Amino acid sequence: MAPHPPPDLSADAADAEAIVRSRRDPAAFTEIFHRHFAAIHGYAARRLGVDAADDIAAETFLAAFRKRGRFDPARGSVRPWLYGIATRLIGLHRRAEGRRFRALARTPADHFEDGHEDRVTARVTAGGAGADLADALAGLPRGDRDVLLLVALADLSYEEVGQALGLKTGTVASRLHRARRRLRESLGGTHRALMVEESPA
């Protein structure tokens, strides 16, 4: 299993510098928006669908702009901070997310386009569980699902997920382990579920 790629320290430094600069020059925050909007929008779309993602992404950056004075560059990069805001906003739509995964579970495999849903499936399973996976994801507790999808969809390390959700790294690891185990059980042991890249705990 491939190791998690090291963070791009130059990008992290540029992000931190833009946040600090934006406190006296608000226009500087547009750099954060342009660098990260597509990734945050894609993450939200894979969880809630494209229509909801438009609002989630916009609200994420509005909240980040308002809270930029509280961002501490010494704590880490901007990415986990933004994903944490987005995940909390998605949490307000958790019922919609559950309905979305259940709807995907009822969708025949030949109706999946080369887009958000099949990328979720391809990314988080080795065997391509498809609709069964969507149904299993819908049944996960919210906290476990958040951890799982931040690792699987956002490529965050355990440490970054902890920063995003305000959790200890060990808690992230245990939630991810529990989510994978529950999915394997839900899938009847027929798929090696959630073979996402591991990162050190």
Short mmCIF file of C-alpha atoms in Angstrom, two decimals:
data_model
loop_
_atom_site.label_atom_id
_atom_site.label_comp_id
_atom_site.label_asym_id
_atom_site.label_seq_id
_atom_site.Cartn_x
_atom_site.Cartn_y
_atom_site.Cartn_z
CA MET A 1 0.00 0.00 0.00
CA ALA A 2 1.49 3.31 -1.06
CA PRO A 3 2.44 5.81 1.65
CA HIS A 4 0.45 9.01 1.91
CA PRO A 5 2.19 11.72 -0.18
CA PRO A 6 4.05 14.36 1.85
CA PRO A 7 2.34 17.74 2.14
CA ASP A 8 3.38 20.51 -0.23
CA LEU A 9 5.08 22.74 2.29
CA SER A 10 5.52 25.59 -0.18
CA ALA A 11 1.76 25.62 -0.89
CA ASP A 12 1.01 25.46 2.84
CA ALA A 13 3.32 28.40 3.46
CA ALA A 14 1.75 30.39 0.63
CA ASP A 15 -1.72 29.67 2.00
CA ALA A 16 -0.76 30.70 5.51
CA GLU A 17 0.83 33.89 4.21
CA ALA A 18 -2.31 34.72 2.22
CA ILE A 19 -4.52 34.20 5.29
CA VAL A 20 -2.34 36.44 7.43
CA ARG A 21 -2.19 39.09 4.71
CA SER A 22 -5.96 38.96 4.25
CA ARG A 23 -6.45 40.20 7.81
CA ARG A 24 -5.25 43.63 6.73
CA ASP A 25 -6.04 43.27 3.01
CA PRO A 26 -9.27 41.24 2.64
CA ALA A 27 -8.78 40.93 -1.12
CA ALA A 28 -5.83 38.60 -0.45
CA PHE A 29 -8.31 35.92 0.61
CA THR A 30 -9.22 35.42 -3.05
CA GLU A 31 -5.95 33.47 -3.35
CA ILE A 32 -7.31 30.89 -0.88
CA PHE A 33 -10.59 30.75 -2.78
CA HIS A 34 -8.92 30.19 -6.15
CA ARG A 35 -6.51 27.53 -4.84
CA HIS A 36 -9.05 25.43 -2.95
CA PHE A 37 -12.56 26.08 -4.24
CA ALA A 38 -12.56 23.26 -6.82
CA ALA A 39 -11.38 20.67 -4.29
CA ILE A 40 -13.89 21.71 -1.62
CA HIS A 41 -16.70 21.83 -4.19
CA GLY A 42 -15.76 18.36 -5.46
CA TYR A 43 -15.73 16.93 -1.94
CA ALA A 44 -19.16 18.37 -1.19
CA ALA A 45 -20.52 17.18 -4.55
CA ARG A 46 -19.40 13.60 -3.89
CA ARG A 47 -21.22 13.67 -0.59
CA LEU A 48 -24.36 15.68 -1.36
CA GLY A 49 -24.56 16.14 -5.13
CA VAL A 50 -23.62 19.04 -7.38
CA ASP A 51 -26.59 21.29 -6.58
CA ALA A 52 -25.98 21.22 -2.83
CA ALA A 53 -22.22 21.49 -3.38
CA ASP A 54 -22.60 24.95 -4.88
CA ASP A 55 -24.08 26.21 -1.62
CA ILE A 56 -21.77 24.21 0.65
CA ALA A 57 -18.62 25.44 -1.11
CA ALA A 58 -19.80 29.06 -1.10
CA GLU A 59 -20.73 28.85 2.59
CA THR A 60 -17.39 27.21 3.41
CA PHE A 61 -15.37 30.08 2.00
CA LEU A 62 -17.67 32.70 3.48
CA ALA A 63 -17.24 31.10 6.91
CA ALA A 64 -13.48 30.79 6.40
CA PHE A 65 -13.27 34.47 5.43
CA ARG A 66 -15.17 35.48 8.55
CA LYS A 67 -13.00 33.25 10.76
CA ARG A 68 -9.67 34.02 9.11
CA GLY A 69 -8.53 36.00 12.15
CA ARG A 70 -8.71 32.80 14.20
CA PHE A 71 -6.68 30.64 11.82
CA ASP A 72 -3.33 29.73 13.39
CA PRO A 73 -0.71 28.91 10.72
CA ALA A 74 1.35 27.11 13.38
CA ARG A 75 -1.36 24.46 13.71
CA GLY A 76 -1.02 23.22 10.15
CA SER A 77 -2.14 23.89 6.61
CA VAL A 78 -5.27 25.62 5.39
CA ARG A 79 -6.63 22.46 3.69
CA PRO A 80 -7.75 20.60 6.84
CA TRP A 81 -9.26 23.82 8.19
CA LEU A 82 -11.34 24.29 5.03
CA TYR A 83 -12.37 20.63 4.91
CA GLY A 84 -13.37 20.84 8.55
CA ILE A 85 -15.66 23.79 7.85
CA ALA A 86 -17.12 22.01 4.81
CA THR A 87 -17.67 18.80 6.77
CA ARG A 88 -19.51 20.66 9.53
CA LEU A 89 -21.74 22.31 6.93
CA ILE A 90 -22.36 18.95 5.27
CA GLY A 91 -23.31 17.66 8.72
CA LEU A 92 -26.26 20.07 8.67
CA HIS A 93 -27.43 18.14 5.62
CA ARG A 94 -26.74 14.65 7.02
CA ARG A 95 -30.26 13.48 6.30
CA ALA A 96 -29.90 14.60 2.70
CA GLU A 97 -26.58 12.74 2.49
CA GLY A 98 -28.16 9.58 3.83
CA ARG A 99 -30.96 9.88 1.27
CA ARG A 100 -28.39 10.46 -1.47
CA PHE A 101 -26.42 7.32 -0.66
CA ARG A 102 -29.61 5.29 -0.39
CA ALA A 103 -30.76 6.63 -3.76
CA LEU A 104 -27.41 5.62 -5.24
CA ALA A 105 -27.89 2.19 -3.73
CA ARG A 106 -31.05 1.81 -5.82
CA THR A 107 -29.32 3.00 -9.01
CA PRO A 108 -28.39 0.19 -11.43
CA ALA A 109 -24.66 -0.06 -12.02
CA ASP A 110 -25.01 0.75 -15.73
CA HIS A 111 -26.51 4.14 -14.84
CA PHE A 112 -23.38 5.32 -13.04
CA GLU A 113 -21.56 7.89 -15.13
CA ASP A 114 -17.84 8.52 -14.95
CA GLY A 115 -18.39 11.13 -12.27
CA HIS A 116 -18.81 11.67 -8.58
CA GLU A 117 -20.50 8.45 -7.49
CA ASP A 118 -18.28 5.99 -9.27
CA ARG A 119 -15.20 7.86 -8.11
CA VAL A 120 -16.41 7.35 -4.55
CA THR A 121 -16.84 3.66 -5.23
CA ALA A 122 -13.54 3.25 -7.05
CA ARG A 123 -11.65 5.22 -4.45
CA VAL A 124 -12.93 3.56 -1.32
CA THR A 125 -13.18 -0.06 -2.41
CA ALA A 126 -10.89 -2.52 -4.02
CA GLY A 127 -13.68 -4.53 -5.58
CA GLY A 128 -16.14 -1.86 -6.66
CA ALA A 129 -19.09 -2.58 -4.39
CA GLY A 130 -21.25 0.00 -6.19
CA ALA A 131 -24.81 0.30 -4.90
CA ASP A 132 -24.06 -1.97 -1.92
CA LEU A 133 -21.32 0.42 -0.85
CA ALA A 134 -23.60 3.44 -1.14
CA ASP A 135 -26.16 1.72 1.08
CA ALA A 136 -23.48 0.77 3.60
CA LEU A 137 -22.14 4.33 3.68
CA ALA A 138 -25.63 5.61 4.40
CA GLY A 139 -25.76 3.37 7.47
CA LEU A 140 -22.53 4.60 9.06
CA PRO A 141 -22.65 6.94 12.06
CA ARG A 142 -21.99 10.51 10.98
CA GLY A 143 -18.64 10.84 12.77
CA ASP A 144 -17.29 7.63 11.29
CA ARG A 145 -18.50 8.56 7.82
CA ASP A 146 -16.87 12.00 8.09
CA VAL A 147 -13.50 10.45 8.95
CA LEU A 148 -13.78 7.82 6.26
CA LEU A 149 -14.71 10.24 3.47
CA LEU A 150 -12.10 12.84 4.43
CA VAL A 151 -9.47 10.12 4.01
CA ALA A 152 -11.03 8.55 0.91
CA LEU A 153 -12.21 11.66 -0.97
CA ALA A 154 -10.02 14.49 0.28
CA ASP A 155 -6.79 12.46 0.62
CA LEU A 156 -6.21 13.87 4.10
CA SER A 157 -3.78 12.14 6.44
CA TYR A 158 -4.91 11.00 9.88
CA GLU A 159 -3.30 14.10 11.37
CA GLU A 160 -5.05 16.39 8.89
CA VAL A 161 -8.41 14.72 9.54
CA GLY A 162 -7.80 15.30 13.24
CA GLN A 163 -7.13 18.98 12.56
CA ALA A 164 -10.25 19.22 10.38
CA LEU A 165 -12.58 17.62 12.93
CA GLY A 166 -10.88 18.58 16.19
CA LEU A 167 -10.01 14.97 17.02
CA LYS A 168 -6.91 13.23 18.33
CA THR A 169 -5.04 11.18 15.75
CA GLY A 170 -5.78 8.01 17.67
CA THR A 171 -9.49 8.78 17.57
CA VAL A 172 -9.29 9.27 13.81
CA ALA A 173 -7.57 5.91 13.43
CA SER A 174 -10.12 4.10 15.60
CA ARG A 175 -13.09 5.69 13.78
CA LEU A 176 -11.61 4.79 10.41
CA HIS A 177 -10.97 1.21 11.54
CA ARG A 178 -14.53 0.95 12.86
CA ALA A 179 -16.01 2.39 9.65
CA ARG A 180 -14.05 -0.07 7.50
CA ARG A 181 -15.08 -2.98 9.72
CA ARG A 182 -18.75 -1.99 9.59
CA LEU A 183 -18.62 -1.64 5.84
CA ARG A 184 -17.01 -5.04 5.45
CA GLU A 185 -19.76 -6.51 7.60
CA SER A 186 -22.46 -4.67 5.64
CA LEU A 187 -20.97 -5.90 2.36
CA GLY A 188 -21.02 -9.46 3.62
CA GLY A 189 -17.27 -9.88 3.48
CA THR A 190 -17.41 -10.11 -0.31
CA HIS A 191 -15.41 -6.93 -0.92
CA ARG A 192 -12.22 -5.66 0.59
CA ALA A 193 -13.91 -2.40 1.56
CA LEU A 194 -12.15 0.87 2.03
CA MET A 195 -8.71 0.12 0.77
CA VAL A 196 -7.79 3.79 0.86
CA GLU A 197 -4.18 4.80 1.26
CA GLU A 198 -3.02 4.44 4.81
CA SER A 199 -1.24 7.23 6.62
CA PRO A 200 0.66 6.81 9.83
CA ALA A 201 -1.43 7.22 12.95
#
